[in-house]
C-alpha positions as MATLAB code, in Angstrom:
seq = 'XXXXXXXXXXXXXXXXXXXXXXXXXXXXXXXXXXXXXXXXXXXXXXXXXXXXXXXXXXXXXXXXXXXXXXXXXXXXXXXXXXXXXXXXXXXXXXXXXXXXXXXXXXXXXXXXXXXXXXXXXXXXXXXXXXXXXXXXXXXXXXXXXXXXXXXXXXXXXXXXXXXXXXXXXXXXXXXXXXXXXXXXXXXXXXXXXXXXXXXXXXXXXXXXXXXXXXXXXXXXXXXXXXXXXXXXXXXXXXXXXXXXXXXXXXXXXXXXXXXXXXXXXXXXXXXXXXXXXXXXXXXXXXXXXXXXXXXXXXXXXXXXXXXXXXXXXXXXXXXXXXXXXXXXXXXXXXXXXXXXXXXXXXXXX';
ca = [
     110.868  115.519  -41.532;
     110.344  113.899  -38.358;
     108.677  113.887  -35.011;
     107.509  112.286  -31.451;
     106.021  109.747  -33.799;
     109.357  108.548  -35.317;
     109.732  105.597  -33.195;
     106.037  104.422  -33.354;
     107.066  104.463  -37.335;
     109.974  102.501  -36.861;
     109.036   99.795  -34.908;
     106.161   99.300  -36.716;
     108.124   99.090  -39.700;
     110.688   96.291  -38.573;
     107.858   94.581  -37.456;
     106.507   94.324  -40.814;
     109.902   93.227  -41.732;
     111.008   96.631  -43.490;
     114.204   97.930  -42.949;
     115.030  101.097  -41.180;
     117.905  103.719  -40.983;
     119.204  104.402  -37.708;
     121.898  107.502  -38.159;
     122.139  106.869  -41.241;
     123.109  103.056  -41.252;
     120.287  100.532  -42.729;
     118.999   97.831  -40.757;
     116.657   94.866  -41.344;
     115.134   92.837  -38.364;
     116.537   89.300  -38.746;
     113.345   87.564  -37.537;
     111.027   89.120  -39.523;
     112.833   89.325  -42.416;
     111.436   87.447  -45.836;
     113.676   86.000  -48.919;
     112.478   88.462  -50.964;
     112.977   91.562  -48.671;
     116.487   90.429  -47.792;
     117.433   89.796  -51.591;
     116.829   93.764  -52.070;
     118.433   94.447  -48.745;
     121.992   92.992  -49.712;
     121.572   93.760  -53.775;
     125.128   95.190  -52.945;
     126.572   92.505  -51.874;
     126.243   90.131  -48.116;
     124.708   92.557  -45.559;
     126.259   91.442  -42.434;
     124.894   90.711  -38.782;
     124.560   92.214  -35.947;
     123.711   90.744  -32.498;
     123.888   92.036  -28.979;
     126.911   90.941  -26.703;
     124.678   88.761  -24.622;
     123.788   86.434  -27.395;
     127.752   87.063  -28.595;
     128.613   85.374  -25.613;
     126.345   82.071  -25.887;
     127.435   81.634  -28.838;
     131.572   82.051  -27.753;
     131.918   85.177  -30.456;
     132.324   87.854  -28.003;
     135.683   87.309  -27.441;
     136.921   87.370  -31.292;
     137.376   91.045  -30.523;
     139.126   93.787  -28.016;
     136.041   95.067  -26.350;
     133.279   95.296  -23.874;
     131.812   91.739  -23.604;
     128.116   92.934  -23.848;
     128.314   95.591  -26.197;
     127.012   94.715  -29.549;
     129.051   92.026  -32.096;
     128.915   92.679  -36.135;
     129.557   89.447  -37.676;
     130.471   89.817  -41.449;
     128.695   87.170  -43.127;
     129.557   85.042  -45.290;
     128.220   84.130  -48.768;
     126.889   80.499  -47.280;
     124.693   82.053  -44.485;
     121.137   82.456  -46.018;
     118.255   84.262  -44.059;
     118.079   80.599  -42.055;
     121.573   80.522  -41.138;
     121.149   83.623  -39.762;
     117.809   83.063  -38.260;
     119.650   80.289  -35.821;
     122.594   82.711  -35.106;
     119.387   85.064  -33.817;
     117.166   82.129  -32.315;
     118.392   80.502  -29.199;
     115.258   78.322  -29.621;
     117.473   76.832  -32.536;
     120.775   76.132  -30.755;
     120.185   72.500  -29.992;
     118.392   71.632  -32.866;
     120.946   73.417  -35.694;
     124.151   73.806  -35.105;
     126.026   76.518  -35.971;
     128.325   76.920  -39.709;
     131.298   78.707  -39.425;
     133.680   80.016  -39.283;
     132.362   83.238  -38.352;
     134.792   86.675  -38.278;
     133.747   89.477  -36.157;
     134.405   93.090  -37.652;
     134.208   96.892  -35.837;
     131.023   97.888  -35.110;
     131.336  101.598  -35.684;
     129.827  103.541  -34.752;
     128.770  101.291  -31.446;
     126.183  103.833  -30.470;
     124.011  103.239  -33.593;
     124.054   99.743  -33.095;
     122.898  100.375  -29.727;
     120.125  101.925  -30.895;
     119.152   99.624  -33.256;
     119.252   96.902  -30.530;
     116.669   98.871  -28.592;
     114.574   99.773  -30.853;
     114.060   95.908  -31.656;
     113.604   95.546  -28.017;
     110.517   97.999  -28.122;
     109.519   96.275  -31.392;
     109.301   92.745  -29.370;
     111.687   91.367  -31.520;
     115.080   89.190  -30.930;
     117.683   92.416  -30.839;
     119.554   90.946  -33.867;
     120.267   92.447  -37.560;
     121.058   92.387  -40.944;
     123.309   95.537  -40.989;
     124.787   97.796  -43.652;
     122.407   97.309  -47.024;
     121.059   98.915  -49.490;
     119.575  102.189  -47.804;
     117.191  103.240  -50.864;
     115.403  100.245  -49.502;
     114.549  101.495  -46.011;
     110.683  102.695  -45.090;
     112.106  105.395  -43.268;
     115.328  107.712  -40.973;
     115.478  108.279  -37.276;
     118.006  109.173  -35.260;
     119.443  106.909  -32.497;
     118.978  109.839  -29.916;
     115.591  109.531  -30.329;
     115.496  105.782  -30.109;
     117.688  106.420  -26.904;
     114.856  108.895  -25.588;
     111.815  106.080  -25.884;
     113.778  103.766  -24.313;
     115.348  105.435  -21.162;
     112.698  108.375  -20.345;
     109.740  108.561  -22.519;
     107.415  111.456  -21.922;
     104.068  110.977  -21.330;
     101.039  112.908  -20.983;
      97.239  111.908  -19.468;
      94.956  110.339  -22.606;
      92.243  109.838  -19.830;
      90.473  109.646  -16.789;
      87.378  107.440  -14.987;
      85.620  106.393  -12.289;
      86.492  102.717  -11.733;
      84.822  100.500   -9.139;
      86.956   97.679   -8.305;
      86.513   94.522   -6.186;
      89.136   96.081   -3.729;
      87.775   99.800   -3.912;
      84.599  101.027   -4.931;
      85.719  104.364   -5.268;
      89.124  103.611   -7.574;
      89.798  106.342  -10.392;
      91.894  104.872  -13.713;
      94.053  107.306  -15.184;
      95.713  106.042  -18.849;
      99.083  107.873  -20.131;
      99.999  107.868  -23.255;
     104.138  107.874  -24.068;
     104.771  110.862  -26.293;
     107.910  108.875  -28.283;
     107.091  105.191  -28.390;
     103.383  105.447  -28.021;
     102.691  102.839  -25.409;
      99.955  103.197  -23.006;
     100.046  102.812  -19.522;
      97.591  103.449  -16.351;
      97.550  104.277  -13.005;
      94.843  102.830  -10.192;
      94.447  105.359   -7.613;
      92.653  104.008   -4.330;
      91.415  106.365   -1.538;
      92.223  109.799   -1.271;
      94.894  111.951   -0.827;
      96.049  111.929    3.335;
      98.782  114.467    3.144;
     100.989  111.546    3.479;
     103.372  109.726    0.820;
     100.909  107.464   -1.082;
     101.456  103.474   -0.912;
     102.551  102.771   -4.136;
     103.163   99.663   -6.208;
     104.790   99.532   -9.778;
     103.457   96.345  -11.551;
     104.906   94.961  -15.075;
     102.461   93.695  -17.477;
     102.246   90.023  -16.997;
      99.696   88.371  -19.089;
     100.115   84.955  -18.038;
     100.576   85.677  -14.442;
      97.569   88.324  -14.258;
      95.156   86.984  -16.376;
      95.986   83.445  -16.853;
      97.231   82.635  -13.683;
     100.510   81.260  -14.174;
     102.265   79.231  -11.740;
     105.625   80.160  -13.113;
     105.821   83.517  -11.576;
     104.409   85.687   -8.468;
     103.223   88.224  -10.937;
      99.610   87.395  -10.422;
      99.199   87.141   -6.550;
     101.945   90.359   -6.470;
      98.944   92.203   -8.277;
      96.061   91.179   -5.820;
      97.723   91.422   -2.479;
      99.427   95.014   -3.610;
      95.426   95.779   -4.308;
      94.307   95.009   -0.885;
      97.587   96.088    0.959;
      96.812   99.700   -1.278;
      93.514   99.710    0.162;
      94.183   98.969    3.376;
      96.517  102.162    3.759;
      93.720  103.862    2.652;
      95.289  106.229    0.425;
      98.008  104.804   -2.775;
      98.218  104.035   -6.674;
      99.226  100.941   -8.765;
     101.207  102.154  -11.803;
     100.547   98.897  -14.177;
     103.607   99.276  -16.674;
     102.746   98.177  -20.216;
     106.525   96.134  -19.831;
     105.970   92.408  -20.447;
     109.055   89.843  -19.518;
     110.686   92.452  -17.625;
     110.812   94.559  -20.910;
     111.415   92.064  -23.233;
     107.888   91.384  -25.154;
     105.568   88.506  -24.645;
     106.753   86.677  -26.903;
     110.230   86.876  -26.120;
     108.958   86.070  -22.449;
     107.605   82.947  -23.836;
     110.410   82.309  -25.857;
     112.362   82.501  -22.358;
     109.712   79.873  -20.780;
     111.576   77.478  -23.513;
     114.927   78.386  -22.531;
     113.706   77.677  -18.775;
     112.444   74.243  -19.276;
     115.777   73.602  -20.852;
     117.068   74.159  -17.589;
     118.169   77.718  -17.263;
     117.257   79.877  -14.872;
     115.635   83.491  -15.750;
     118.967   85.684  -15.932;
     120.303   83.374  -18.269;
     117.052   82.723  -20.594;
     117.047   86.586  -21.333;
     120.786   86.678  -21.541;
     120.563   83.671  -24.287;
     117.869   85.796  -26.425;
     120.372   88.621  -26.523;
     118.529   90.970  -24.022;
     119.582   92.106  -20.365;
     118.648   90.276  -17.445;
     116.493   92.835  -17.095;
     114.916   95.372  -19.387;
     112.574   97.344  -17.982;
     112.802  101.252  -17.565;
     111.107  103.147  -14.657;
     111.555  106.747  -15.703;
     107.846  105.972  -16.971;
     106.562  105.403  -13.611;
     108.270  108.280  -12.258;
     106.792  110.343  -14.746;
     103.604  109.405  -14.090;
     104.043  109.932  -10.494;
     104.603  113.589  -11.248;
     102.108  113.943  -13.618;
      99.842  112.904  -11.023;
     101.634  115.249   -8.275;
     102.946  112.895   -6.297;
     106.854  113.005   -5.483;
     107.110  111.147   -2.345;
     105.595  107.954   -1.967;
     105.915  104.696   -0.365;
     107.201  101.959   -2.289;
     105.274   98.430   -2.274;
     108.302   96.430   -3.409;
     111.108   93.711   -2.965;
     113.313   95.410   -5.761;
     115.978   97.564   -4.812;
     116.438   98.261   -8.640;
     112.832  100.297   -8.407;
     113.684  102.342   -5.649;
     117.142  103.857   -7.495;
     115.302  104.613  -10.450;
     112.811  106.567   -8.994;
     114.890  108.373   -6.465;
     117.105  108.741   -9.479;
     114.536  110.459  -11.198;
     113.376  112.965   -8.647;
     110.640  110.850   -6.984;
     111.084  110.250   -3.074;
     110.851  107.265   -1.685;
     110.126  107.917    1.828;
     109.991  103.979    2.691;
     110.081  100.906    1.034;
     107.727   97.982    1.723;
     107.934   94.663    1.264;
     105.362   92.474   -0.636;
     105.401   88.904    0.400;
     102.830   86.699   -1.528;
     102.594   84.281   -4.557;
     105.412   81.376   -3.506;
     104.395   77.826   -4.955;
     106.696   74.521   -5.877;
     106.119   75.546   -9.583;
     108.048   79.620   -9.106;
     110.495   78.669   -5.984;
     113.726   78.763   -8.496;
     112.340   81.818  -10.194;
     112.038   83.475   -6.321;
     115.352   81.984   -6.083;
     116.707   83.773   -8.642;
     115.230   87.085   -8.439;
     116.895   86.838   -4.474;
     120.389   85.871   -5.394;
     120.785   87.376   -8.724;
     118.726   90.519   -8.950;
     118.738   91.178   -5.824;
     115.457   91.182   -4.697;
     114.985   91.752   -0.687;
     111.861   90.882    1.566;
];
């Protein structure tokens, strides 16, 4: 039987390195995958591997087959590729320092929509989105369905956990509010400053960025985003952060650290994710649009440079009555990063 706590299941159980069934196919997370657990996996024979089409491309396999060049790539594997040959066909990390065996021979991935699922549900695991696909399913912890994976990932429900007073150095008077997603079970929170005018709220959605918020990275705007939304919140006198529990634009932290690697290699953002197998950008703002209703606001003002922010919400029934830039955080350590968030995400100011 299952339930809203199907997912929380599942991606608890690839991160153990368990395999799962999506629709009915079994799946095995390639990176946390032991010798042991992926001898019982394939005790019918080679389970293949799956990767997304972004990694299919780095790795020139994409175009082995008639299809769309990011949608997912099953490579049938071959009796020479162990759980470390297939650990550097996952790993970008590994590219340079182990080069690839082949051949390799792409195969259909059917049905492409379970696959897709699969590849997001490793996404909210924090894993690379890559697979051992097709084993032995009396070996998998447990059965979802990819409609439900679909549901976490695009529009999760949420509901309040809890509510407090919260003095902050910007406003005394701040309230916290935490959410709670229904499907995947991530917590988030709102920050609301002031009180209600009558007037849309100034509102900022902010990503999770450990090393920018708490460390104070120089490799990103993250952390002085945070503090001058803050003050620019209070100064309106009446608006709420939303602080989104989505790390590396959606990726994980340590897939956002794993992209750091890729960077001082010499690529730029975009391409880091797009190495690890993951879009350029992951995130999902039906969450923040929930909790703008849950909170009863539907028109608001929106503190950002990110066109991308303002179609989601508007997409999801939330007006945006005005956007507004945020200018802040530029140093000679994050100027390509600003770069690149301008001329390939399209970030305005």
């Amino acid at each position: 039987m299952s339930d809203g706590r199907d997912v929380v299941r599942a991606i608890d159980a690839l991160r153990r390195g368990w395999p799962v069934l999506i629709d009915g196919t079994a799946f095995l997370a390639i990176e946390t995958a032991d010798e042991a657990g992926l001898a019982a996996f394939a005790t019918g024979g080679p389970a293949d591997i799956l990767i997304s089409g972004n990694r299919a491309v780095t790795l020139k396999l994409a175009n082995q087959r008639e299809a769309v060049p990011t949608g997912p790539v099953r490579i049938e594997r071959a009796h020479w590729t162990d759980l470390a040959g297939a650990t550097a066909i996952a790993d970008p990390a590994l590219d340079l320092a182990t080069p690839l065996k082949g051949p390799f021979r792409t195969v259909p991935v059917d049905p492409p929509e379970t696959a897709l699922a699969a590849l997001r549900l490793a996404r909210l695991a924090g894993l690379l989105p890559a697979f051992f696909i097709g084993g032995d399913k009396a070996q998998a912890a447990l059965s979802i369905s990819g409609d439900k994976v679909r549901q976490a990932s695009l529009s999760p429900s949420l509901s309040i956990a809890s509510r407090a007073k919260l003095p902050t150095r910007h406003a005394e008077g701040g309230e916290i509010v935490a959410f709670r997603s229904h499907e995947d079970g991530i917590e988030h929170v709102a920050l609301l400053i002031g009180q209600p005018t009558g007037a849309p709220p100034l509102v900022r959605l902010h990503s999770e960025c450990l090393t920018g918020d708490v460390l104070g990275s120089l490799k990103c705007d993250c952390g002085p985003q945070l503090s001058d939304a803050l003050a620019a919140i209070t100064a309106s006198g009446w608006g709420i952060l939303l602080y989104l529990r989505q790390e590396g634009r959606g990726i994980g932290l340590v897939n956002k650290l794993r992209a750091y690697a890729l960077q001082d290699q010499g690529f730029d953002t975009v391409d880091a994710n797009l190495r690890l197998g993951f879009g350029d950008d992951e995130r999902s703002f039906g969450v923040a649009a929930g909790m703008l209703k849950a909170l009863a606001q539907n028109d608001v003002r929106l503190l950002t440079n990110n066109p991308r922010k303002v179609e989601a919400l508007e997409a999801a029934g939330i007006r945006v009555a005005e956007r507004v830039p945020l200018r802040s955080g530029a140093n000679s350590f994050n100027q390509a990063y600003l770069d690149t968030k301008r001329l390939r995400s399209g970030h305005q100011l």
